[in-house]
Tab-separated table of C-alpha atoms and ligand atoms in Angstrom:
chain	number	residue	atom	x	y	z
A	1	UNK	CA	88.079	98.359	-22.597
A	2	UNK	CA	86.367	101.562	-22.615
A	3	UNK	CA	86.504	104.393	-20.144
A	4	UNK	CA	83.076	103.391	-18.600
A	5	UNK	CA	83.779	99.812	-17.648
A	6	UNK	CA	82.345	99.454	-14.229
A	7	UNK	CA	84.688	96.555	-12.081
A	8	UNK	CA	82.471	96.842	-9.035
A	9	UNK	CA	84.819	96.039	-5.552
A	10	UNK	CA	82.911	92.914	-4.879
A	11	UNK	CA	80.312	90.817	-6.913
A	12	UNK	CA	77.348	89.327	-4.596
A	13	UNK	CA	75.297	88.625	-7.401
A	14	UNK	CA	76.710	86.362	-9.997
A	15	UNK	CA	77.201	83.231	-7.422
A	16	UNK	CA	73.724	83.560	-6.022
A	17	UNK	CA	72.619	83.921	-9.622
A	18	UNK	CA	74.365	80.919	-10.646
A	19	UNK	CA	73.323	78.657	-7.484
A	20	UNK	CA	69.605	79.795	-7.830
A	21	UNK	CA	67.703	77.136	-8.110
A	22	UNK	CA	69.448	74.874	-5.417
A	23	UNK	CA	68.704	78.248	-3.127
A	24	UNK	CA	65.516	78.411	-4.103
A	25	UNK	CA	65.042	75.158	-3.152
A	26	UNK	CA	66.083	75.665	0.744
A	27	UNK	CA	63.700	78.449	0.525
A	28	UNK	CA	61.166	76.216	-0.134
A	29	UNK	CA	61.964	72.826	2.085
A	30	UNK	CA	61.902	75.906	4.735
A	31	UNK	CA	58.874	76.770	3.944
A	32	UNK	CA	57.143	73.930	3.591
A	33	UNK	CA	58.914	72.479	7.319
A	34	UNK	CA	58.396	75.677	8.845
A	35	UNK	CA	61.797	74.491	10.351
A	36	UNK	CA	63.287	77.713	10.712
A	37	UNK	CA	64.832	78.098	13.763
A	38	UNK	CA	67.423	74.934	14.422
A	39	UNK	CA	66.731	71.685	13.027
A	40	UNK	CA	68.510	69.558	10.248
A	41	UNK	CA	69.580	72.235	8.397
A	42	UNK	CA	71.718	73.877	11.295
A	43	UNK	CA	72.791	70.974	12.389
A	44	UNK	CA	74.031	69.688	8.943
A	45	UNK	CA	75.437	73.200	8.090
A	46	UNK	CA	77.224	72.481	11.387
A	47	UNK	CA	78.948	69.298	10.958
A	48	UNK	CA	79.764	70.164	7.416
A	49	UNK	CA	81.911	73.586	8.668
A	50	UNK	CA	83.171	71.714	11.179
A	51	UNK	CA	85.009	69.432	8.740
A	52	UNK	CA	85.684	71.532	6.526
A	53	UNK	CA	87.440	73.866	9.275
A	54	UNK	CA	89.395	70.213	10.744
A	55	UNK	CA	87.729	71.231	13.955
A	56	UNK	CA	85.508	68.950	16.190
A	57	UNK	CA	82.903	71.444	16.894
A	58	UNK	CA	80.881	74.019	15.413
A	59	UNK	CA	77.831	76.047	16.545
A	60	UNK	CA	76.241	78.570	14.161
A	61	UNK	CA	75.095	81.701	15.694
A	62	UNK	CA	73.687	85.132	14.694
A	63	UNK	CA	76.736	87.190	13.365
A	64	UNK	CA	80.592	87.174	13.583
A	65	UNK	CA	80.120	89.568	16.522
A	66	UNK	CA	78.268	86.718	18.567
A	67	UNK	CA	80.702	84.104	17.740
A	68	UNK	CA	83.088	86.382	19.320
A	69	UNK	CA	81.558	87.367	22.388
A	70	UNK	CA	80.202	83.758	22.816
A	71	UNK	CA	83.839	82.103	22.563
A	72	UNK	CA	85.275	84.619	24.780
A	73	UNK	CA	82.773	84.252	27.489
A	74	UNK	CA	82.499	80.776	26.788
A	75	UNK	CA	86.338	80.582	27.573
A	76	UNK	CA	85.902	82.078	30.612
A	77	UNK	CA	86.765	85.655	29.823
A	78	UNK	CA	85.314	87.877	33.101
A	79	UNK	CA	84.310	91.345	33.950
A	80	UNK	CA	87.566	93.325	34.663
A	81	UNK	CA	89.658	91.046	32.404
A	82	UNK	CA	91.968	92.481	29.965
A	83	UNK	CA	91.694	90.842	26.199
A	84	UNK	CA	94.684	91.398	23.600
A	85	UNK	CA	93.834	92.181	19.743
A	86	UNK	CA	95.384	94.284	17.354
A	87	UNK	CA	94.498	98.101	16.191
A	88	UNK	CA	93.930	97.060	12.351
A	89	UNK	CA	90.823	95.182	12.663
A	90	UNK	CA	87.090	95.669	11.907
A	91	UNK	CA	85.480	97.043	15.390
A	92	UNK	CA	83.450	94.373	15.972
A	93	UNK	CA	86.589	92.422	17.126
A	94	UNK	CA	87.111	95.202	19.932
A	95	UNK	CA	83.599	95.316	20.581
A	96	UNK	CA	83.022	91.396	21.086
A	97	UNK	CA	85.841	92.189	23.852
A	98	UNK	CA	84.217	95.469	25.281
A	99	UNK	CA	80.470	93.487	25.398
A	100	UNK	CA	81.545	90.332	26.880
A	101	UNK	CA	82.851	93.159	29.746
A	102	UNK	CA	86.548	92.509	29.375
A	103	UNK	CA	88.530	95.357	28.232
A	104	UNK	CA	90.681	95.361	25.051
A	105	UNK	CA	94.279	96.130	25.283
A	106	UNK	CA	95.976	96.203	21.784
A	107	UNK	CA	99.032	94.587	20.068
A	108	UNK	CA	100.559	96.563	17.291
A	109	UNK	CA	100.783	94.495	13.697
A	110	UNK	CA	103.522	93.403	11.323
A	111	UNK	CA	104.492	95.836	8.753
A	112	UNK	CA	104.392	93.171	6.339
A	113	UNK	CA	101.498	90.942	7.052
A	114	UNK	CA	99.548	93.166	9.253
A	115	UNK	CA	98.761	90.474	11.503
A	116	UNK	CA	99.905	90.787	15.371
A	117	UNK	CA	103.369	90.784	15.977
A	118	UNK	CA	104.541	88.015	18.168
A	119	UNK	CA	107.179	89.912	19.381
A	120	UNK	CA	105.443	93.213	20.608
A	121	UNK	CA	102.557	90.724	22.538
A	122	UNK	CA	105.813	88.920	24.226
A	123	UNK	CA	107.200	92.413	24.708
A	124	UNK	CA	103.559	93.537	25.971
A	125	UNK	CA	103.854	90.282	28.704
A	126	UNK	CA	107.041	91.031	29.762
A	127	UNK	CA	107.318	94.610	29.885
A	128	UNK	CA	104.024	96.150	31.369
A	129	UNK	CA	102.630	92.907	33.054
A	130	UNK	CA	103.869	91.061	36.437
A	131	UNK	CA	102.811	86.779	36.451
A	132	UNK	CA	100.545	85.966	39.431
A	133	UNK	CA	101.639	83.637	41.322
A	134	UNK	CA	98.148	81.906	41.713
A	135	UNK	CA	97.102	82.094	38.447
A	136	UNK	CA	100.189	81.545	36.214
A	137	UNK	CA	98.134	84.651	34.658
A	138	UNK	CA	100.052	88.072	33.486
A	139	UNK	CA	98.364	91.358	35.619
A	140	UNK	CA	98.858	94.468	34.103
A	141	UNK	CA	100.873	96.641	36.131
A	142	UNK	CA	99.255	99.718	35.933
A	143	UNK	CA	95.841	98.610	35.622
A	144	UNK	CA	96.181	95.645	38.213
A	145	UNK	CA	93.698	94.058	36.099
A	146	UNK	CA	94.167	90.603	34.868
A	147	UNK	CA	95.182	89.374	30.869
A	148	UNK	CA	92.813	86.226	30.513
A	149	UNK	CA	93.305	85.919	26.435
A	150	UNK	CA	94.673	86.565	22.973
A	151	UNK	CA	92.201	87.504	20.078
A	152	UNK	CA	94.520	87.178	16.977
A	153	UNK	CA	92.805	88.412	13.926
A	154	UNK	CA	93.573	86.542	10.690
A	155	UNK	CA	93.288	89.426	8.659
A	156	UNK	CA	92.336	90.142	4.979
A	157	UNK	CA	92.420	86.040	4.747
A	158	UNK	CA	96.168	85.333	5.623
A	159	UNK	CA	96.709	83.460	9.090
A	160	UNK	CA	98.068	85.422	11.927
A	161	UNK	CA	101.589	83.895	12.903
A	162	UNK	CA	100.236	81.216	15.726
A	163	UNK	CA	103.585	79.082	16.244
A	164	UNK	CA	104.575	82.217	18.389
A	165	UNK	CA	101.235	83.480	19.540
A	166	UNK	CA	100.559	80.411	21.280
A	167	UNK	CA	103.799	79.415	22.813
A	168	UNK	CA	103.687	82.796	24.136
A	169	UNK	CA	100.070	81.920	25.165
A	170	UNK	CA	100.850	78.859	26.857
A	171	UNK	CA	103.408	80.204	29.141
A	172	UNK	CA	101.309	82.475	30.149
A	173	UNK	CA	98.038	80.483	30.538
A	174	UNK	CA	95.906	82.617	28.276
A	175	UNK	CA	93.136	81.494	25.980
A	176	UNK	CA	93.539	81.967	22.050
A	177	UNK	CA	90.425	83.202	20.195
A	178	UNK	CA	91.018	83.376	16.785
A	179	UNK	CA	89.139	86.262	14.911
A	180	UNK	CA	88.397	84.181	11.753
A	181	UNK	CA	85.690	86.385	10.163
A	182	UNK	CA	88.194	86.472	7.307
A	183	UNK	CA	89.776	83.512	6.838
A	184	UNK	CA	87.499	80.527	5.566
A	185	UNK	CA	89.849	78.105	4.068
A	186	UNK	CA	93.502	79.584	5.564
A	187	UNK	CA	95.692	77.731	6.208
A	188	UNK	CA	98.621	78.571	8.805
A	189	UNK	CA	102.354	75.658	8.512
A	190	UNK	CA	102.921	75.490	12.198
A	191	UNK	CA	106.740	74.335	12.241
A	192	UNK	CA	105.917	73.089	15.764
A	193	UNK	CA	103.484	70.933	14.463
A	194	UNK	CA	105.248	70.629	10.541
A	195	UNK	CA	101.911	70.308	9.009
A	196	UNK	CA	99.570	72.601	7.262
A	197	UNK	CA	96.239	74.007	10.402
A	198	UNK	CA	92.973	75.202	9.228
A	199	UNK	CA	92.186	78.479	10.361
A	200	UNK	CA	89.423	77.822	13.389
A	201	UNK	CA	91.676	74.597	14.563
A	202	UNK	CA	94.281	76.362	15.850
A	203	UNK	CA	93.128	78.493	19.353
A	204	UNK	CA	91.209	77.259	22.452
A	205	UNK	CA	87.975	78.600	19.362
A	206	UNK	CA	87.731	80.680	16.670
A	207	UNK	CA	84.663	82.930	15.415
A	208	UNK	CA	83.856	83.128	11.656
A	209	UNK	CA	81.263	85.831	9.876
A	210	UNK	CA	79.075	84.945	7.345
A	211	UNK	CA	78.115	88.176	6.240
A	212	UNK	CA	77.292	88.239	2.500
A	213	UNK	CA	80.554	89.845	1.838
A	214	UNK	CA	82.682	87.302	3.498
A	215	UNK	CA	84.194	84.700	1.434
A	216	UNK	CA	81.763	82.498	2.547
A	217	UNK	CA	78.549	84.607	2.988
A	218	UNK	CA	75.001	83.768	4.025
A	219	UNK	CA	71.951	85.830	2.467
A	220	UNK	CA	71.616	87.992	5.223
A	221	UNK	CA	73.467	87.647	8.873
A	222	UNK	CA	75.276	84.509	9.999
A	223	UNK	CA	78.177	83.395	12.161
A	224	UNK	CA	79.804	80.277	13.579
A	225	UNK	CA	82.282	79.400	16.855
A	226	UNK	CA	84.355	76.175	15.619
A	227	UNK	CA	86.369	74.536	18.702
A	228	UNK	CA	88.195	71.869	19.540
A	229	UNK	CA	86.700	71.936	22.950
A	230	UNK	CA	83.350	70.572	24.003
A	231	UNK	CA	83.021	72.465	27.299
A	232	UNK	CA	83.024	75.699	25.518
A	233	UNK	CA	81.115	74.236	22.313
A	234	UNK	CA	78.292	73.275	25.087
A	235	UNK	CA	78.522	76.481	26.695
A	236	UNK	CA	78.503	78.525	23.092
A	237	UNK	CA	75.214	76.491	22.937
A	238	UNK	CA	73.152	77.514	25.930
A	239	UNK	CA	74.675	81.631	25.286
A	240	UNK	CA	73.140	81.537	21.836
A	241	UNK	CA	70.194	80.070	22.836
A	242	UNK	CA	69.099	82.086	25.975
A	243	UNK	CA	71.508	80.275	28.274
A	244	UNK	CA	68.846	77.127	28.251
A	245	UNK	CA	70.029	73.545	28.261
A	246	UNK	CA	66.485	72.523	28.286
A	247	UNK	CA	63.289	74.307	26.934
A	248	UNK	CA	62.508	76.660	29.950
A	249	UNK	CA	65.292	75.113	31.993
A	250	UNK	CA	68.026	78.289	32.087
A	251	UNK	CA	71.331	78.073	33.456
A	252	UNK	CA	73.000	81.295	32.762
A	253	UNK	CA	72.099	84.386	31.214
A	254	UNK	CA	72.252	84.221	27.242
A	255	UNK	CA	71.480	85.605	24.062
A	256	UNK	CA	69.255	85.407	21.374
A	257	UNK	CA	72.189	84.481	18.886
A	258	UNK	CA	71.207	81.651	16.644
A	259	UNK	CA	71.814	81.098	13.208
A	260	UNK	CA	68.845	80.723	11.229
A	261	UNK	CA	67.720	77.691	9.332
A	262	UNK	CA	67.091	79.425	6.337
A	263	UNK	CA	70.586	80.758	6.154
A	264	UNK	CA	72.440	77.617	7.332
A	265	UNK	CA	70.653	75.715	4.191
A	266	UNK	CA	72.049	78.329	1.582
A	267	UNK	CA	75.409	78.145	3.623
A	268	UNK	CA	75.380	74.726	3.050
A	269	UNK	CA	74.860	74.815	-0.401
A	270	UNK	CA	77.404	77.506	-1.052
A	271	UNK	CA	79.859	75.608	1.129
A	272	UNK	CA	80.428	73.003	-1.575
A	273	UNK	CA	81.330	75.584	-3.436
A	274	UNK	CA	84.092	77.939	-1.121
A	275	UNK	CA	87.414	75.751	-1.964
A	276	UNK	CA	86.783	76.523	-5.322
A	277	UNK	CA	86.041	80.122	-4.937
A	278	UNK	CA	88.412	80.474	-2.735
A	279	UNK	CA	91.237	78.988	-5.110
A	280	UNK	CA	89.792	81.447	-8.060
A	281	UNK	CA	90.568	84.156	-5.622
A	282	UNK	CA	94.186	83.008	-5.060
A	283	UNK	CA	94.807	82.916	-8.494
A	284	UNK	CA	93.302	86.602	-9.132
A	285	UNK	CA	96.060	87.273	-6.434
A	286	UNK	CA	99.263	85.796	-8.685
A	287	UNK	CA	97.612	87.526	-11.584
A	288	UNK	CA	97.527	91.046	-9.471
A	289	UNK	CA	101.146	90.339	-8.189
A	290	UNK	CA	102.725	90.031	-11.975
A	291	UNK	CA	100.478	92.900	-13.078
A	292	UNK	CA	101.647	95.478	-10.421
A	293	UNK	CA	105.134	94.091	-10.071
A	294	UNK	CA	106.728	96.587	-13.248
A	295	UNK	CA	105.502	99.438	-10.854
A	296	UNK	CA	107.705	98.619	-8.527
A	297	UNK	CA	108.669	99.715	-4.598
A	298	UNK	CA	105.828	102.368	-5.223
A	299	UNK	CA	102.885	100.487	-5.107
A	300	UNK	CA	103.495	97.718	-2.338
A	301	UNK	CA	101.837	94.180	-2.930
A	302	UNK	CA	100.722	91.854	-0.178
A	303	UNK	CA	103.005	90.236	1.676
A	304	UNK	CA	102.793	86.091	1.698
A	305	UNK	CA	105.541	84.181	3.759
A	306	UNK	CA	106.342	80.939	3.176
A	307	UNK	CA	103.925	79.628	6.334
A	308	UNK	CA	100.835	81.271	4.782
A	309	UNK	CA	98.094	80.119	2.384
A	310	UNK	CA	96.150	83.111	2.409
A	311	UNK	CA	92.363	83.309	1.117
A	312	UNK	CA	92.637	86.778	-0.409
A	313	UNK	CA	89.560	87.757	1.528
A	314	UNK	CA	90.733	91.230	0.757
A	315	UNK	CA	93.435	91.846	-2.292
A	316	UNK	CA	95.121	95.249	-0.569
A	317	UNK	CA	97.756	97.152	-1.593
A	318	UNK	CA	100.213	100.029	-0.431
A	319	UNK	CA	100.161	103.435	-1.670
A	320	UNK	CA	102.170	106.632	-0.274
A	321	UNK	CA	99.366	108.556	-2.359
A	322	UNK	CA	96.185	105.944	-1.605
A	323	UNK	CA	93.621	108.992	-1.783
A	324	UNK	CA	94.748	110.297	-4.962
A	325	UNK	CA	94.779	106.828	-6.197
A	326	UNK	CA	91.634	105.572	-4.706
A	327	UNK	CA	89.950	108.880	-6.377
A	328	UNK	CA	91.966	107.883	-9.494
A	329	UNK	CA	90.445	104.398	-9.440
A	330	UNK	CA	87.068	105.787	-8.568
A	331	UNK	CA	86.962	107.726	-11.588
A	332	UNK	CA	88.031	105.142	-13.860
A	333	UNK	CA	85.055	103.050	-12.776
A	334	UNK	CA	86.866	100.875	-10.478
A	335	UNK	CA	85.465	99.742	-7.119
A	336	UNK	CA	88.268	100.056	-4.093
A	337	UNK	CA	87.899	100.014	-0.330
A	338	UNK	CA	89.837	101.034	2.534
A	339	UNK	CA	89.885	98.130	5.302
A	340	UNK	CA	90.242	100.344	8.178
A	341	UNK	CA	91.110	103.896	7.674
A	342	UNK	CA	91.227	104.112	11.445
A	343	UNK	CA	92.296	101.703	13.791
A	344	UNK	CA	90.519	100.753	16.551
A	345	UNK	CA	92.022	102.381	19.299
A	346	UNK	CA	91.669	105.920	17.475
A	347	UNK	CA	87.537	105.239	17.182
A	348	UNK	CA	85.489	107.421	18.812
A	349	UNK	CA	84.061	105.203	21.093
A	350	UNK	CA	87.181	103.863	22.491
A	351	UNK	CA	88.414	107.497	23.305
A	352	UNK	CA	87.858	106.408	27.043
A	353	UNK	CA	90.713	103.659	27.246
A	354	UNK	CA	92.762	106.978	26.412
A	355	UNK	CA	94.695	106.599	23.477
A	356	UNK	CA	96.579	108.761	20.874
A	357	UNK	CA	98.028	108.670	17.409
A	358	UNK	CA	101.935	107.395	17.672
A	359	UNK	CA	100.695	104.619	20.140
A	360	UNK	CA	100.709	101.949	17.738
A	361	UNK	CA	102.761	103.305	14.804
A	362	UNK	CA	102.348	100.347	12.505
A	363	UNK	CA	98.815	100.280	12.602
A	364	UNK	CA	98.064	103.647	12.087
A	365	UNK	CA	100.447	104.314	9.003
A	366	UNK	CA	99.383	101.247	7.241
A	367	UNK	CA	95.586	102.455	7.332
A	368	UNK	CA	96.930	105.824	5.804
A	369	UNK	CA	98.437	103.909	2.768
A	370	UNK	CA	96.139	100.819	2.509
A	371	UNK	CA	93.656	100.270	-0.518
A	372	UNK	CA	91.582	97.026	-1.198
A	373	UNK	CA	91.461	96.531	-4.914
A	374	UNK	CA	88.224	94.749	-6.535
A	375	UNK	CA	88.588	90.558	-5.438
A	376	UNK	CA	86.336	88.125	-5.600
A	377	UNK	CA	86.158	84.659	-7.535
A	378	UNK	CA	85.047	84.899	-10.937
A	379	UNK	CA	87.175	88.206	-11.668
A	380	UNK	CA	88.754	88.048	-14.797
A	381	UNK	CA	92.716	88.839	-16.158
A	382	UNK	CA	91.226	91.377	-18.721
A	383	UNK	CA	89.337	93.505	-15.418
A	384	UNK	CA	92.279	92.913	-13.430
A	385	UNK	CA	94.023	94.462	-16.022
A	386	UNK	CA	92.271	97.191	-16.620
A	387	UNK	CA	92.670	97.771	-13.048
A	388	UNK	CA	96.601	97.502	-13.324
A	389	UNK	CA	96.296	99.285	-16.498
A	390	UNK	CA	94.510	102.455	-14.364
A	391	UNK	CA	97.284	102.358	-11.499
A	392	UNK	CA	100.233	102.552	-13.658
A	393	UNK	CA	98.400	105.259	-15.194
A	394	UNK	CA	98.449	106.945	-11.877
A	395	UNK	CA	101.772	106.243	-10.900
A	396	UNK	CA	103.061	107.157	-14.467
A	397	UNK	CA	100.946	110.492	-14.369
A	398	UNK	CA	102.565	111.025	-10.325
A	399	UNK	CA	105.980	110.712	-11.334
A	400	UNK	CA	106.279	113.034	-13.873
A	401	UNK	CA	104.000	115.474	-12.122
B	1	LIG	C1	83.120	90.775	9.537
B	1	LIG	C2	84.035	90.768	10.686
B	1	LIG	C3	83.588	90.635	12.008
B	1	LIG	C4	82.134	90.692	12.392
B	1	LIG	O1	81.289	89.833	11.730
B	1	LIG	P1	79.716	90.199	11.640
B	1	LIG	O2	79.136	88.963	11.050
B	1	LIG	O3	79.588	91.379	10.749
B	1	LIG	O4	79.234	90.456	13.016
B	1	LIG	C5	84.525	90.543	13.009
B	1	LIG	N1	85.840	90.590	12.754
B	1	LIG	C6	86.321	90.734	11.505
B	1	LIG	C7	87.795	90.775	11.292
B	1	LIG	C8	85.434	90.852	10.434
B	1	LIG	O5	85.928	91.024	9.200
C-alpha cells in the first residue's frame, strides 16, 4: 500500500451506504405518518432492544446522557447523594451524576481492563464510609453525605467485573447503573450465576448511547434505559416525557428526552444488523492481537479475561511514547484517538470537588499511554496491516534511536 492510504479511525458511511434504501424507506413511512414523535416505530425499536439486551424493559430517550440521568433519578438517586464511577470515562457519565444533583465520587480502574476495580470500591466502603443504621446505606465520613449507587462503566465494549460490583452492592444496599454507552452486545460470565449476562441485564438499569459513533448508532442523537424493573421503566417514562402519565396530567418534573421516531426506525433497521457487526469487530481484534504481538511488552494489547466477551467498541492500545506514535500514525494516514486524555476528576469543571493528579494513579497514567487504533466492522487484514506495519515502524525506528 502506498504512503497515502487514508484508514480513517471510524467509517460512518459505508453501513448507511449499504442499508440505504431500507433507511430511506423509514424516512419516508415517517413522512408520510407524520408519526414522528412516539408511535410504532419507538415502540417496536423498544421491544426489539429489549430482547436483544435479555432485559424486560426498554425506553428510548434523547441521548446516552438522558438515559443516565433518567435511570439514576428513576432509581431514586437524591440531591446530596453521593454516586460512584470511575475517572476513565467519557464526562457525560460524571455529568448524568452531577445533573441528576448527586455528586460523583470516583473509583480508580484496573490496570488491565480499565474497568472499576472491585477491590478499591470495597476498599472505598470500608475505609472512608460508616453503614447507617437506618438505611443499611454507607455515609461518607467526611462528607456525611449519603452513597445511594454504583455507575460501573463498561468501557471501550468489555463488561465491567459485576460478580464483585454487585455483591459489594448488595451488602450495602446501593443501586447499580450500568454505563452501557459502549457495550451493545457484551457479554459479562457471572460465576455466581455460571451463565453468560447481556450488558443492560445485569444492574437495577443500564443506559446505552446511540450516537452515530457507537456500535450501534442512530443518524443523529439517540439513547435507551433497559431494566429489569418496571417501577423505574414507568418512571424513565414520565422523566422523558415531561414527567406526564397522561397528556396534560404531570406528576413530577421531567424532561424533554424522547427518542425520535425517525431515529428509532433506522435503529431498528440497523439493529438486525449489530451481532454481525459486532462479531466483524471481534475478529478485527484477533487479527490486531497476532499483528502487534512480535512487538512485544512495548506496545501493550487489550486485556480480555476469561469472563469477558468484549465488543471492541474501541480497539486501544498501550504506548510509553503514545504522542510520538499517535503523530507517527497521523502522518502515515492513519486515523487514531485518545479515549480520555484526562480523566474526569482532572476536568476543569470538576475542579470544585477538589482533586489532584496522584489521586487516582491508574486512571491518570493509562490516559497518558492510551491510543485507540482505527475499528469498526468492515475493516480489512490488509488496513490493519498497514496499520501494524506503521507501528513496528515506529517502535523499530524508537529503539534504535
Ligand atoms: C457516548 C457515551 C455517553 C453519552 O452518550 P451521548 O449519547 O453522547 O449522550 C456516556 N457514557 C459513555 C461511556 C459514552 O461512551
Amino acid at each position: 500500500m502506498s504512503q497515502k492510504t487514508k484508514i480513517p479511525f471510524v467509517d460512518l458511511v459505508t453501513p448507511h451506504v449499504q442499508l440505504e434504501d431500507e433507511l430511506v424507506s423509514v424516512f419516508k413511512t415517517t413522512l408520510r405518518t407524520a408519526g414522528f414523535i412516539g408511535g410504532p416505530m419507538v415502540e417496536g425499536f423498544e421491544n426489539d432492544f429489549a430482547k436483544f439486551c435479555d432485559s424486560p424493559h426498554c425506553i428510548g430517550v434523547g441521548s446516552g446522557t438522558d438515559a443516565l440521568r433518567f435511570a439514576l433519578i428513576a432509581a431514586g438517586v437524591q440531591a446530596g447523594d453521593i454516586v460512584l464511577t470511575v475517572p476513565l470515562t467519557f464526562i457525560a457519565t460524571a455529568e448524568a451524576i452531577s445533573q441528576s444533583e448527586a455528586r460523583p465520587d470516583f473509583i480508580d480502574v484496573d490496570p488491565h481492563t480499565y474497568t472499576m476495580d472491585p477491590a478499591k470500591l470495597r476498599a472505598y466502603l470500608e475505609n472512608e464510609c460508616d453503614v447507617d443504621r437506618n438505611t443499611g446505606r454507607p455515609t461518607h465520613r467526611k462528607s456525611h453525605k449519603p452513597v445511594t449507587a454504583i455507575v460501573p462503566v463498561h468501557l471501550y465494549g468489555q463488561s465491567a467485573d459485576m460478580d464483585p460490583i454487585l455483591e459489594i452492592a448488595a451488602k450495602y444496599n446501593l443501586m447499580v447503573i450500568e454505563d452501557a454507552c459502549q457495550a451493545h452486545g457484551t457479554e459479562y460470565f457471572s460465576k455466581k450465576e455460571n451463565r453468560w449476562r447481556k450488558a443492560g441485564s445485569m444492574g437495577h438499569a443500564a443506559a446505552f448511547s446511540f450516537y452515530p459513533g457507537k456500535n450501534l448508532g442512530a443518524c443523529g442523537e439517540g439513547g435507551a434505559i433497559t431494566t429489569n424493573d418496571s417501577e423505574i421503566a414507568s418512571k424513565c417514562r414520565m422523566l422523558r416525557d415531561h414527567g406526564q402519565s397522561k397528556k396534560y396530567y404531570h406528576d413530577v418534573l421531567g424532561y424533554n428526552g424522547r427518542l425520535d421516531s425517525l431515529q428509532a426506525g433506522i435503529l431498528r433497521v440497523k439493529l438486525q444488523h449489530l451481532s454481525r457487526w459486532n462479531n466483524e469487530r471481534r475478529e478485527c481484534a484477533k487479527r490486531y492481537n497476532e499483528m502487534l504481538a512480535p512487538l512485544g511488552a512495548s506496545i501493550a494489547v487489550p486485556h480480555q479475561p476469561s469472563w469477558s466477551n468484549p465488543v471492541y467498541h474501541l480497539y486501544v492500545i498501550r504506548s510509553t511514547n503514545r504522542d510520538d506514535l499517535q503523530k507517527h500514525l497521523n502522518e502515515a494516514g492513519i486515523g487514531t484517538g485518545i479515549h480520555y486524555p484526562i480523566p474526569v476528576h482532572l476536568q476543569k469543571p470538576y475542579a470544585s470537588l477538589g482533586y489532584q493528579r496522584g489521586d487516582f494513579p491508574v486512571s491518570e497514567e493509562a490516559a497518558d499511554q492510551i491510543l485507540s487504533l482505527p475499528m469498526y466492522a468492515g475493516l480489512n487484514a490488509e488496513e490493519q496491516q498497514h496499520v501494524a506495519g506503521a507501528i513496528a515502524e515506529f517502535e523499530s525506528a524508537f529503539a534504535t534511536r
